[in-house]
């Protein structure tokens, strides 16, 4: 059965009919990782997501698989080492959603870092994250820096360090994990909200859920229930009456998108803001656009309503104009934006940027397991940690030993390209198939890069439905990938496709504005 929007009711129905081993509430990267970990260890896993998969924080990040160089400043050595090493694993298992990019770290007279500290910091990072030899840091002189990035402010510039980070597509990474878990037998549905817990002898044994598309209420039973609802995690803990001790501290982060013509940079750049607030900002080229972020401010509102405000916008524009004074960017230059919430664990007396990005497990007396905090990059380790609690409980209650997690070797959906080193060759080999069904070479390349080994399915759909797709009036690249996302990625609403599956609304809003679907 395809992972399609048509099969969504059947998948939900099948969850209702059985007792799952584990029900995961929340379809962000954390929930997705747990789903895959458990299913690949032979458990019957299920997942519900109240909106679209990855519609929470997991489509609103800086989209980097990184060790978090910044955390070295806070001496978070263990965090940097752990998530840093994860970069190579994510890249290997999903090279189609992970792209190595050069990141420049310019340093200025009187700035946070000088030549020595930058060089040392990057060296420690290389060591902790076990960075591959070819990707290790390089130090550049002022002249070399300006040759590479002529738009940088030159006054006070002393040089730069260049290192490699991995740019990802956070929403697609989440989806590829869920699709892989589904392929292995897991059940997952979007637009289904957990409303109330069901208890037996004070232990949580199930969840009353509502299918937000049909309005129907359903009941799902599971031996173990995980709350992986990110910014909403405390809400579910409150429902379970187990919110005690540590709690969430939500901080908002905003990104803006500018056309490359208005802000042409060659490499990604990670720089100090000019406000002496100790914050650093990324400017990252992506296709024809550059995106910039992020802000970091406390947030107390409804997580569903998080938006960019004028003061967020002004902060980011002033930060860019501070480092790239020639550009004189204005509000009108911003094409799109996104705002997300970091579900951090509150630490007394610490401000938004100083709170640790560590993850934390909360084990309630009812049996509810909550996992929160952490980073996109560390999703596999967070899943392992959560599943190890469940493995211990299964050992105790069923005297059954679960095999160890091997998700470090599980290739994600679309990742069957022969390994990261072979990906370029894979793309070249597949281009003729795309051209054969009517795509230009560039379009075929784009599809293969984004969908990896699943490109074949898209090419087949384009061939089989060519005339119907033509009649939609949409470019073939859009209509065929839209059809793929309906039939194989459970897209339900236009935003599911335009924001999370194609990210066209973020990175090609001009194309979206031009579209009018013919019926
Ligand atoms: C601005 C910003 C930049 C970041 N940049 C990076 C980065 O570059 N690299 C990195 O590694 N990390 C980054 N992070 C951190 C990372 O994005 C988050 O740690 C991660 O996405 C959190 O995922 P999650 O699954 O825990 O939460 P979410 O993605 O929010 O998922 C939780 C899901 O639970 C669902 N849900 C809630 N309540 C219910 C319910 N009752 N029933 C069913 N479903 C429910 C929600 O709809 C939501 O989709 C960034 C975060 C922010 C905010």
Coordinates of C-alpha atoms and ligand atoms in Angstrom, one line a residue:
X1 CA 0.0 0.0 0.0
X2 CA 1.5 3.4 -1.1
X3 CA 2.2 6.0 1.5
X4 CA -0.5 8.2 -0.2
X5 CA -3.1 10.6 0.9
X6 CA -5.8 8.1 -0.4
X7 CA -4.5 5.4 1.9
X8 CA -4.3 7.7 4.9
X9 CA -7.7 6.6 6.3
X10 CA -6.8 2.9 5.9
X11 CA -3.5 3.3 7.7
X12 CA -5.2 5.1 10.5
X13 CA -7.9 2.4 10.7
X14 CA -5.2 -0.3 10.8
X15 CA -3.7 1.4 13.9
X16 CA -7.0 1.4 15.6
X17 CA -7.4 -2.3 15.0
X18 CA -4.3 -3.4 16.7
X19 CA -2.3 -2.8 19.9
X20 CA 0.9 -1.2 18.8
X21 CA 4.2 -1.8 20.5
X22 CA 4.9 1.9 20.5
X23 CA 2.8 4.9 19.6
X24 CA 4.8 8.1 18.9
X25 CA 2.9 11.4 19.2
X26 CA 4.6 14.0 17.0
X27 CA 5.8 13.8 13.4
X28 CA 8.8 16.1 13.6
X29 CA 12.4 14.8 13.3
X30 CA 12.4 13.5 16.9
X31 CA 9.3 11.4 16.4
X32 CA 10.4 10.3 12.9
X33 CA 13.8 9.0 14.3
X34 CA 12.1 7.0 17.1
X35 CA 9.6 5.5 14.6
X36 CA 12.5 4.3 12.4
X37 CA 14.6 3.1 15.3
X38 CA 11.9 1.0 16.8
X39 CA 10.6 -0.4 13.5
X40 CA 14.1 -1.4 12.4
X41 CA 14.5 -3.3 15.7
X42 CA 11.4 -5.4 14.9
X43 CA 8.7 -3.6 16.9
X44 CA 5.4 -2.6 15.5
X45 CA 5.6 1.2 15.6
X46 CA 2.9 3.9 14.9
X47 CA 3.1 7.7 14.7
X48 CA 0.4 10.4 14.7
X49 CA 1.0 14.0 13.7
X50 CA -1.7 16.7 14.3
X51 CA -0.6 18.8 11.4
X52 CA 1.6 17.8 8.5
X53 CA 4.8 15.8 9.1
X54 CA 7.6 18.3 9.9
X55 CA 5.2 21.2 10.1
X56 CA 6.5 22.2 13.6
X57 CA 10.1 23.1 14.3
X58 CA 11.4 20.5 11.9
X59 CA 10.7 22.5 8.8
X60 CA 11.8 25.8 10.4
X61 CA 15.4 25.3 11.3
X62 CA 18.6 26.8 9.8
X63 CA 18.7 23.5 7.8
X64 CA 22.2 22.5 8.8
X65 CA 23.4 19.1 9.9
X66 CA 26.2 20.5 12.1
X67 CA 28.0 20.0 15.3
X68 CA 27.3 23.5 16.4
X69 CA 30.6 25.3 16.4
X70 CA 29.0 28.0 18.6
X71 CA 28.5 25.6 21.4
X72 CA 32.3 25.3 21.8
X73 CA 32.2 28.8 23.2
X74 CA 29.9 27.4 25.9
X75 CA 32.2 24.4 26.5
X76 CA 29.5 22.0 25.4
X77 CA 32.3 19.6 24.3
X78 CA 30.1 16.4 24.6
X79 CA 27.3 17.9 22.6
X80 CA 29.6 19.0 19.8
X81 CA 31.4 15.7 19.7
X82 CA 28.2 13.7 19.6
X83 CA 26.2 15.6 17.1
X84 CA 29.4 16.5 15.1
X85 CA 30.0 12.8 14.4
X86 CA 26.4 12.3 13.4
X87 CA 27.0 14.6 10.3
X88 CA 28.9 11.9 8.5
X89 CA 26.2 9.3 9.2
X90 CA 23.4 11.4 8.0
X91 CA 25.3 12.3 4.9
X92 CA 26.1 8.7 4.1
X93 CA 22.5 7.5 4.7
X94 CA 20.8 10.3 2.8
X95 CA 23.2 12.1 0.5
X96 CA 20.2 13.5 -1.5
X97 CA 19.1 15.6 1.5
X98 CA 22.5 16.5 2.8
X99 CA 25.0 18.7 0.8
X100 CA 28.4 19.7 2.1
X101 CA 28.9 23.5 1.9
X102 CA 31.9 25.6 2.6
X103 CA 31.3 27.9 5.6
X104 CA 33.4 31.0 6.1
X105 CA 34.0 32.5 9.5
X106 CA 35.4 36.0 9.0
X107 CA 37.2 37.7 11.9
X108 CA 37.6 41.4 12.6
X109 CA 39.6 43.6 14.9
X110 CA 37.9 43.6 18.3
X111 CA 35.5 40.7 17.3
X112 CA 34.6 37.6 19.3
X113 CA 37.3 35.6 17.6
X114 CA 40.8 36.4 16.3
X115 CA 43.1 34.4 13.9
X116 CA 44.4 32.2 16.7
X117 CA 41.1 31.5 18.4
X118 CA 39.3 30.8 15.1
X119 CA 42.1 28.5 14.0
X120 CA 42.1 26.7 17.4
X121 CA 38.3 26.6 17.6
X122 CA 38.0 25.1 14.2
X123 CA 40.8 22.6 14.9
X124 CA 39.1 21.4 18.1
X125 CA 35.9 21.1 16.0
X126 CA 37.6 19.1 13.4
X127 CA 38.9 16.8 16.1
X128 CA 35.7 16.4 18.1
X129 CA 33.4 16.0 15.1
X130 CA 36.0 13.6 13.5
X131 CA 35.9 15.7 10.3
X132 CA 37.2 14.1 7.2
X133 CA 40.7 15.1 6.2
X134 CA 39.6 16.9 2.9
X135 CA 37.0 18.8 4.8
X136 CA 39.2 20.2 7.6
X137 CA 39.6 23.9 8.3
X138 CA 41.6 26.3 6.2
X139 CA 42.8 29.7 7.4
X140 CA 42.7 32.6 4.9
X141 CA 44.4 36.0 4.9
X142 CA 42.4 39.2 4.5
X143 CA 43.3 39.3 0.8
X144 CA 42.2 35.7 0.2
X145 CA 39.0 36.4 2.2
X146 CA 38.1 39.4 0.1
X147 CA 38.9 37.7 -3.2
X148 CA 36.5 34.9 -2.2
X149 CA 33.7 37.2 -0.7
X150 CA 34.1 40.7 -2.2
X151 CA 30.9 42.0 -0.5
X152 CA 32.3 41.6 3.0
X153 CA 33.0 44.7 5.1
X154 CA 36.8 45.3 4.7
X155 CA 37.2 47.8 7.5
X156 CA 38.9 45.9 10.4
X157 CA 38.8 42.6 8.5
X158 CA 41.8 40.4 9.6
X159 CA 41.1 37.1 7.7
X160 CA 38.8 34.1 7.9
X161 CA 38.6 30.4 8.6
X162 CA 36.8 28.1 6.1
X163 CA 35.4 24.8 7.1
X164 CA 32.7 22.4 5.9
X165 CA 29.2 22.1 7.2
X166 CA 26.3 20.1 5.8
X167 CA 23.2 21.9 4.5
X168 CA 20.0 19.8 4.6
X169 CA 16.4 20.1 3.8
X170 CA 15.0 19.5 7.3
X171 CA 11.4 18.7 6.2
X172 CA 12.5 16.3 3.5
X173 CA 14.9 14.6 5.9
X174 CA 12.0 14.1 8.3
X175 CA 9.9 12.7 5.5
X176 CA 12.6 10.4 4.2
X177 CA 12.9 8.9 7.7
X178 CA 9.2 8.4 8.1
X179 CA 8.9 6.9 4.5
X180 CA 11.7 4.5 5.3
X181 CA 10.0 3.4 8.6
X182 CA 6.8 3.0 6.6
X183 CA 8.6 0.8 4.1
X184 CA 9.8 -1.4 7.0
X185 CA 6.2 -1.8 8.2
X186 CA 5.6 1.2 10.6
X187 CA 2.3 3.1 10.5
X188 CA 2.2 6.9 10.3
X189 CA -0.5 9.4 9.6
X190 CA -0.7 13.2 9.5
X191 CA -3.6 15.4 10.6
X192 CA -4.4 13.2 13.5
X193 CA -4.3 14.9 16.9
X194 CA -3.7 13.2 20.3
X195 CA -6.6 14.5 22.4
X196 CA -6.6 12.5 25.7
X197 CA -4.7 9.7 27.2
X198 CA -6.4 6.5 28.2
X199 CA -5.3 4.9 31.5
X200 CA -5.6 1.5 33.0
X201 CA -4.5 1.0 36.6
X202 CA -3.0 4.5 36.4
X203 CA -0.8 3.5 33.5
X204 CA -1.2 5.1 30.1
X205 CA -2.4 2.4 27.6
X206 CA -3.8 4.4 24.7
X207 CA -4.8 7.7 23.2
X208 CA -8.1 9.2 22.1
X209 CA -7.3 10.9 18.8
X210 CA -9.2 13.0 16.3
X211 CA -8.8 12.7 12.6
X212 CA -8.7 16.4 11.8
X213 CA -9.7 15.8 8.2
X214 CA -12.8 13.6 8.8
X215 CA -13.6 15.0 12.2
X216 CA -13.9 11.4 13.5
X217 CA -12.6 10.3 16.9
X218 CA -10.6 7.1 17.2
X219 CA -8.8 5.2 19.9
X220 CA -5.3 3.9 19.5
X221 CA -3.8 1.4 22.0
X222 CA -0.1 0.9 22.5
X223 CA 2.2 -0.9 25.0
X224 CA 4.4 2.2 25.2
X225 CA 3.6 5.8 24.4
X226 CA 6.2 8.5 23.5
X227 CA 5.5 12.2 23.6
X228 CA 7.8 13.7 20.9
X229 CA 5.8 16.9 20.4
X230 CA 8.6 19.4 20.5
X231 CA 7.3 22.8 21.6
X232 CA 4.0 21.1 22.6
X233 CA 5.7 18.5 24.9
X234 CA 4.7 20.3 28.2
X235 CA 1.1 20.5 27.0
X236 CA 0.9 16.7 26.8
X237 CA 2.8 16.3 30.1
X238 CA 0.2 18.6 31.7
X239 CA -2.6 16.4 30.3
X240 CA -0.8 13.4 31.8
X241 CA -0.4 15.4 35.1
X242 CA 3.3 14.6 35.0
X243 CA 4.7 18.1 34.4
X244 CA 7.0 18.5 37.3
X245 CA 10.7 19.5 37.7
X246 CA 12.2 20.7 34.5
X247 CA 10.1 22.4 31.8
X248 CA 10.4 23.8 28.3
X249 CA 11.7 27.2 27.5
X250 CA 10.6 28.2 23.9
X251 CA 12.7 30.6 21.9
X252 CA 11.9 31.9 18.5
X253 CA 14.2 31.9 15.5
X254 CA 13.5 33.7 12.3
X255 CA 15.0 33.3 8.8
X256 CA 14.6 35.5 5.7
X257 CA 15.2 34.7 2.1
X258 CA 16.8 37.1 -0.5
X259 CA 17.4 36.6 -4.2
X260 CA 21.1 35.9 -5.0
X261 CA 21.0 38.8 -7.4
X262 CA 20.5 41.2 -4.5
X263 CA 22.8 39.4 -2.1
X264 CA 25.4 37.3 -4.1
X265 CA 27.7 35.4 -1.8
X266 CA 29.8 32.4 -2.9
X267 CA 30.0 30.4 0.3
X268 CA 27.9 30.2 3.4
X269 CA 29.1 32.8 6.0
X270 CA 28.8 32.6 9.8
X271 CA 29.3 36.0 11.4
X272 CA 29.0 38.1 14.5
X273 CA 26.0 40.5 14.6
X274 CA 27.1 44.2 14.9
X275 CA 25.0 44.6 18.1
X276 CA 27.5 43.3 20.7
X277 CA 24.8 40.8 21.8
X278 CA 27.2 37.8 21.5
X279 CA 25.0 36.3 18.7
X280 CA 26.2 34.9 15.4
X281 CA 24.2 34.6 12.2
X282 CA 24.3 32.4 9.1
X283 CA 24.0 33.6 5.5
X284 CA 23.6 30.5 3.4
X285 CA 23.3 30.3 -0.4
X286 CA 20.8 27.8 -1.8
X287 CA 20.0 27.6 -5.5
X288 CA 19.1 31.1 -6.7
X289 CA 18.6 32.5 -3.2
X290 CA 20.4 33.2 0.1
X291 CA 18.8 32.7 3.4
X292 CA 19.8 34.4 6.6
X293 CA 19.1 33.6 10.2
X294 CA 18.5 33.4 12.9
X295 CA 17.1 35.5 15.7
X296 CA 16.8 34.0 19.2
X297 CA 14.2 35.5 21.5
X298 CA 11.9 34.2 24.3
X299 CA 8.5 33.1 23.1
X300 CA 5.4 32.8 25.3
X301 CA 2.5 32.6 22.7
X302 CA 0.7 29.7 21.1
X303 CA 3.3 27.6 19.2
X304 CA 0.9 27.4 16.3
X305 CA 0.9 31.1 15.8
X306 CA 4.7 31.7 15.7
X307 CA 5.5 34.4 13.1
X308 CA 8.2 36.9 12.0
X309 CA 7.6 40.3 13.5
X310 CA 8.9 43.7 12.2
X311 CA 11.6 43.8 14.9
X312 CA 12.8 40.3 13.9
X313 CA 13.1 41.5 10.3
X314 CA 14.8 44.8 11.2
X315 CA 17.3 42.9 13.4
X316 CA 18.3 40.5 10.5
X317 CA 18.5 43.3 7.9
X318 CA 20.6 45.5 10.2
X319 CA 22.9 42.5 10.9
X320 CA 23.4 41.8 7.2
X321 CA 24.0 45.5 6.3
X322 CA 26.5 45.6 9.2
X323 CA 28.7 43.0 7.5
X324 CA 27.8 43.7 3.9
X325 CA 27.5 47.5 3.9
X326 CA 27.6 47.7 0.0
X327 CA 24.4 45.8 -0.3
X328 CA 22.1 48.2 1.5
X329 CA 19.3 45.6 1.8
X330 CA 15.8 46.8 2.5
X331 CA 12.6 45.2 3.7
X332 CA 11.3 45.0 0.1
X333 CA 14.2 42.8 -0.8
X334 CA 12.9 40.0 1.4
X335 CA 11.0 37.4 -0.6
X336 CA 9.9 35.0 2.1
X337 CA 10.6 34.0 5.6
X338 CA 9.9 31.4 8.3
X339 CA 9.8 31.3 12.1
X340 CA 10.3 28.3 14.3
X341 CA 10.5 27.5 18.0
X342 CA 13.3 25.8 19.8
X343 CA 11.9 23.5 22.4
X344 CA 14.8 24.0 24.9
X345 CA 14.9 22.8 28.5
X346 CA 14.7 25.8 30.8
X347 CA 17.8 26.7 32.8
X348 CA 17.4 29.2 35.7
X349 CA 19.0 32.5 35.0
X350 CA 20.0 31.8 31.4
X351 CA 19.0 33.8 28.3
X352 CA 17.7 32.4 25.0
X353 CA 21.2 32.0 23.4
X354 CA 22.9 30.6 26.5
X355 CA 20.5 27.7 27.2
X356 CA 22.0 24.3 26.3
X357 CA 20.7 22.6 23.2
X358 CA 20.9 19.2 25.0
X359 CA 18.0 16.8 24.8
X360 CA 16.3 15.4 27.9
X361 CA 14.0 12.4 28.7
X362 CA 11.2 12.7 31.1
X363 CA 9.8 9.5 32.5
X364 CA 6.4 9.8 34.1
X365 CA 4.8 7.5 36.7
X366 CA 2.0 6.8 34.2
X367 CA 4.7 5.3 31.8
X368 CA 4.5 8.2 29.4
X369 CA 8.0 8.9 27.9
X370 CA 8.7 12.5 26.8
X371 CA 11.7 13.5 24.8
X372 CA 12.5 17.1 24.2
X373 CA 15.3 19.6 23.4
X374 CA 18.2 18.5 21.2
X375 CA 18.9 19.3 17.6
X376 CA 17.9 18.1 14.2
X377 CA 21.4 16.7 13.8
X378 CA 21.2 14.5 16.8
X379 CA 17.9 12.9 16.0
X380 CA 19.3 9.3 15.7
X381 CA 21.0 9.5 19.1
X382 CA 17.8 10.9 20.6
X383 CA 15.9 8.0 19.1
X384 CA 18.4 5.5 20.4
X385 CA 18.1 7.0 23.9
X386 CA 14.3 6.9 23.9
X387 CA 14.2 3.3 22.5
X388 CA 16.7 2.1 25.1
X389 CA 14.2 3.0 27.8
X390 CA 11.5 1.0 25.9
X391 CA 14.0 -1.9 25.3
X392 CA 14.6 -2.1 29.1
X393 CA 10.8 -2.1 29.8
X394 CA 10.2 -4.8 27.2
X395 CA 13.0 -6.9 28.7
X396 CA 11.4 -6.5 32.1
X397 CA 7.7 -7.1 31.1
X398 CA 8.2 -9.6 28.3
X399 CA 11.6 -11.0 29.0
X400 CA 12.4 -10.2 25.4
X401 CA 15.7 -8.6 24.3
X402 CA 15.6 -6.1 21.5
X403 CA 18.5 -6.0 19.1
X404 CA 20.7 -3.0 19.3
X405 CA 19.9 0.0 17.2
X406 CA 21.6 -0.1 13.8
X407 CA 20.1 3.0 12.3
X408 CA 23.6 4.2 11.6
X409 CA 23.4 1.7 8.7
X410 CA 19.8 2.2 7.6
X411 CA 19.7 4.0 4.3
X412 CA 16.8 6.5 4.3
X413 CA 14.1 6.6 1.6
X414 CA 15.7 7.9 -1.6
X415 CA 19.2 7.3 -0.3
X416 CA 19.9 4.1 -2.4
X417 CA 22.5 5.9 -4.6
X418 CA 25.5 3.7 -3.8
X419 CA 26.9 5.9 -1.0
X420 CA 27.7 9.6 -0.8
X421 CA 30.9 9.3 -2.9
X422 CA 28.9 7.8 -5.8
X423 CA 26.0 10.3 -5.7
X424 CA 27.4 12.6 -8.5
X425 CA 27.8 9.6 -10.8
X426 CA 24.3 8.4 -9.8
X427 CA 22.9 11.7 -10.9
X428 CA 24.8 11.6 -14.3
X429 CA 23.6 8.0 -14.9
X430 CA 19.9 8.9 -14.2
X431 CA 19.7 12.1 -16.2
X432 CA 19.0 10.3 -19.6
X433 CA 15.9 8.6 -17.9
X434 CA 14.6 12.1 -17.0
X435 CA 15.3 13.5 -20.4
X436 CA 13.5 10.6 -22.1
X437 CA 10.2 11.5 -20.4
X438 CA 10.4 15.2 -21.3
X439 CA 12.5 16.9 -18.6
X440 CA 15.4 19.2 -19.6
X441 CA 18.8 18.1 -18.4
X442 CA 18.7 20.7 -15.6
X443 CA 15.2 19.7 -14.5
X444 CA 16.2 16.0 -14.4
X445 CA 19.3 16.9 -12.4
X446 CA 17.2 18.9 -9.9
X447 CA 14.8 16.0 -9.4
X448 CA 17.5 13.4 -8.9
X449 CA 19.4 15.7 -6.5
X450 CA 16.3 16.3 -4.4
X451 CA 14.6 12.8 -4.5
X452 CA 17.7 10.6 -4.8
X453 CA 16.8 7.0 -5.8
X454 CA 13.1 7.9 -5.7
X455 CA 13.6 9.9 -8.9
X456 CA 12.8 6.8 -10.8
X457 CA 9.2 6.8 -9.4
X458 CA 8.8 10.4 -10.4
X459 CA 10.1 9.7 -13.9
X460 CA 7.7 6.8 -14.2
X461 CA 4.7 8.9 -13.0
X462 CA 5.6 11.7 -15.4
X463 CA 5.7 9.1 -18.3
X464 CA 2.5 7.4 -17.3
X465 CA 0.5 10.5 -16.7
X466 CA 2.2 12.9 -19.1
X467 CA -0.9 14.2 -20.8
X468 CA -2.9 14.7 -17.6
X469 CA 0.0 16.5 -16.1
X470 CA 0.3 18.7 -19.2
X471 CA -3.3 19.7 -18.8
X472 CA -2.7 21.1 -15.3
X473 CA -0.9 24.0 -16.9
X474 CA 1.9 23.5 -14.3
X475 CA 5.6 23.0 -15.3
X476 CA 6.2 19.2 -15.6
X477 CA 8.7 19.4 -12.7
X478 CA 6.0 20.8 -10.4
X479 CA 3.1 18.6 -11.6
X480 CA 5.1 15.3 -11.5
X481 CA 6.7 16.0 -8.1
X482 CA 3.3 17.1 -6.8
X483 CA 1.7 13.8 -8.0
X484 CA 4.6 11.9 -6.3
X485 CA 4.0 13.7 -3.0
X486 CA 0.3 12.9 -3.1
X487 CA 0.9 9.2 -4.0
X488 CA 4.0 8.5 -2.0
X489 CA 4.5 11.2 0.6
X490 CA 0.9 11.6 2.0
X491 CA 0.6 15.3 1.0
X492 CA -2.9 16.5 1.7
X493 CA -3.0 20.3 1.4
X494 CA -1.2 22.7 -1.0
X495 CA 1.1 23.8 1.8
X496 CA 2.2 20.2 2.4
X497 CA 3.7 20.3 -1.1
X498 CA 4.7 23.9 -1.6
X499 CA 6.3 24.4 1.9
X500 CA 7.6 21.1 3.1
X501 CA 7.9 18.7 0.2
X502 CA 9.2 21.0 -2.5
X503 CA 10.0 24.2 -0.4
X504 CA 9.1 26.2 -3.5
X505 CA 7.2 28.7 -1.3
X506 CA 10.4 29.4 0.6
X507 CA 13.0 29.3 -2.1
X508 CA 11.1 30.0 -5.3
X509 CA 8.1 32.1 -4.4
X510 CA 8.1 33.8 -7.8
X511 CA 7.4 30.4 -9.5
X512 CA 4.5 29.7 -7.0
X513 CA 2.9 33.1 -7.6
X514 CA 2.9 32.4 -11.3
X515 CA 1.0 29.2 -10.9
X516 CA -2.7 28.6 -11.6
X517 CA -3.8 25.0 -11.7
X518 CA -6.2 24.3 -14.5
X519 CA -8.9 21.7 -13.6
Ligands
LIG1 C1 15.3 28.7 14.3 C2 15.9 27.4 14.5 C3 17.0 26.9 13.9 C4 17.5 25.6 14.1 N1 18.6 25.2 13.4 C5 19.0 24.0 13.5 C6 20.1 23.5 12.7 O1 20.5 24.2 11.7 N2 20.5 22.2 12.9 C7 20.0 21.4 13.9 O2 20.5 20.3 14.0 N3 19.0 21.8 14.7 C8 18.5 23.1 14.5 N4 17.4 23.5 15.2 C9 16.8 22.6 16.2 C10 15.9 21.6 15.5 O3 15.2 22.2 14.4 C11 14.9 21.1 16.5 O4 15.6 20.6 17.6 C12 14.0 19.9 16.0 O5 13.4 20.3 14.7 C13 12.9 19.6 16.9 O6 12.2 18.5 16.4 P1 11.0 17.9 17.2 O7 10.5 16.7 16.4 O8 11.4 17.6 18.6 O9 9.8 19.0 17.2 P2 8.8 19.4 16.1 O10 9.5 19.4 14.8 O11 8.2 20.7 16.5 O12 7.8 18.2 16.0 C14 6.8 18.1 17.0 C15 5.5 17.8 16.3 O13 4.5 17.3 17.2 C16 3.2 17.7 16.7 N5 2.3 17.7 17.8 C17 2.2 18.5 18.8 N6 1.1 18.2 19.6 C18 0.5 17.1 19.0 C19 -0.6 16.3 19.4 N7 -1.3 16.5 20.5 N8 -0.9 15.2 18.6 C20 -0.2 15.0 17.5 N9 0.9 15.7 17.1 C21 1.2 16.7 17.9 C22 3.5 19.1 16.1 O14 2.5 19.4 15.2 C23 4.9 18.9 15.5 O15 4.9 18.7 14.2 C24 16.9 24.8 15.0 C25 15.7 25.2 15.7 C26 15.2 26.5 15.4 C27 13.9 26.9 16.0

